[in-house]
């Protein structure tokens, strides 16, 4: 993996493969608005990343893509 490539991850919620840009300058997930209460709940339920669809759905927002 190079520093310019999103890391392939598998969503803990649905099993979908997606790209995680946490190690890059910025990841798509930084654009998803999540309330503090929901963020705490997600951290309790999941230990790793969620795909854009699941994160947006659980955050109560619409996916950006």
JSON list of C-alpha atoms in Angstrom, two decimals, residues 11 13-14 28-29 31-35 38-39 41-42 45-46 49-65:
[
{"chain": "A", "resi": 11, "resn": "UNK", "atom": "CA", "xyz": [-17.60, -2.90, 6.70]},
{"chain": "A", "resi": 13, "resn": "UNK", "atom": "CA", "xyz": [-22.05, -3.78, 9.59]},
{"chain": "A", "resi": 14, "resn": "UNK", "atom": "CA", "xyz": [-22.79, -5.18, 6.11]},
{"chain": "A", "resi": 28, "resn": "UNK", "atom": "CA", "xyz": [-14.63, 10.56, 3.20]},
{"chain": "A", "resi": 29, "resn": "UNK", "atom": "CA", "xyz": [-15.90, 9.71, 6.69]},
{"chain": "A", "resi": 31, "resn": "UNK", "atom": "CA", "xyz": [-17.56, 14.65, 5.96]},
{"chain": "A", "resi": 32, "resn": "UNK", "atom": "CA", "xyz": [-20.27, 12.56, 7.66]},
{"chain": "A", "resi": 33, "resn": "UNK", "atom": "CA", "xyz": [-21.92, 14.51, 10.47]},
{"chain": "A", "resi": 34, "resn": "UNK", "atom": "CA", "xyz": [-22.48, 12.32, 13.51]},
{"chain": "A", "resi": 35, "resn": "UNK", "atom": "CA", "xyz": [-23.93, 13.48, 16.81]},
{"chain": "A", "resi": 38, "resn": "UNK", "atom": "CA", "xyz": [-24.51, 8.33, 18.00]},
{"chain": "A", "resi": 39, "resn": "UNK", "atom": "CA", "xyz": [-20.69, 8.36, 17.86]},
{"chain": "A", "resi": 41, "resn": "UNK", "atom": "CA", "xyz": [-23.10, 4.19, 20.36]},
{"chain": "A", "resi": 42, "resn": "UNK", "atom": "CA", "xyz": [-21.16, 3.30, 17.18]},
{"chain": "A", "resi": 45, "resn": "UNK", "atom": "CA", "xyz": [-21.08, -1.60, 18.66]},
{"chain": "A", "resi": 46, "resn": "UNK", "atom": "CA", "xyz": [-18.19, -1.56, 16.18]},
{"chain": "A", "resi": 49, "resn": "UNK", "atom": "CA", "xyz": [-14.71, 1.30, 10.06]},
{"chain": "A", "resi": 50, "resn": "UNK", "atom": "CA", "xyz": [-18.11, 1.20, 8.40]},
{"chain": "A", "resi": 51, "resn": "UNK", "atom": "CA", "xyz": [-18.80, 1.70, 4.70]},
{"chain": "A", "resi": 52, "resn": "UNK", "atom": "CA", "xyz": [-20.23, 5.04, 3.48]},
{"chain": "A", "resi": 53, "resn": "UNK", "atom": "CA", "xyz": [-23.77, 3.63, 3.20]},
{"chain": "A", "resi": 54, "resn": "UNK", "atom": "CA", "xyz": [-23.88, 2.12, 6.68]},
{"chain": "A", "resi": 55, "resn": "UNK", "atom": "CA", "xyz": [-22.16, 5.05, 8.37]},
{"chain": "A", "resi": 56, "resn": "UNK", "atom": "CA", "xyz": [-24.57, 7.53, 6.78]},
{"chain": "A", "resi": 57, "resn": "UNK", "atom": "CA", "xyz": [-27.56, 5.33, 7.61]},
{"chain": "A", "resi": 58, "resn": "UNK", "atom": "CA", "xyz": [-26.57, 4.85, 11.24]},
{"chain": "A", "resi": 59, "resn": "UNK", "atom": "CA", "xyz": [-25.69, 8.53, 11.58]},
{"chain": "A", "resi": 60, "resn": "UNK", "atom": "CA", "xyz": [-29.14, 9.46, 10.26]},
{"chain": "A", "resi": 61, "resn": "UNK", "atom": "CA", "xyz": [-27.78, 11.29, 7.21]},
{"chain": "A", "resi": 62, "resn": "UNK", "atom": "CA", "xyz": [-27.70, 10.62, 3.49]},
{"chain": "A", "resi": 63, "resn": "UNK", "atom": "CA", "xyz": [-24.47, 9.28, 1.91]},
{"chain": "A", "resi": 64, "resn": "UNK", "atom": "CA", "xyz": [-22.46, 11.88, 0.03]},
{"chain": "A", "resi": 65, "resn": "UNK", "atom": "CA", "xyz": [-21.98, 9.54, -2.95]}
]
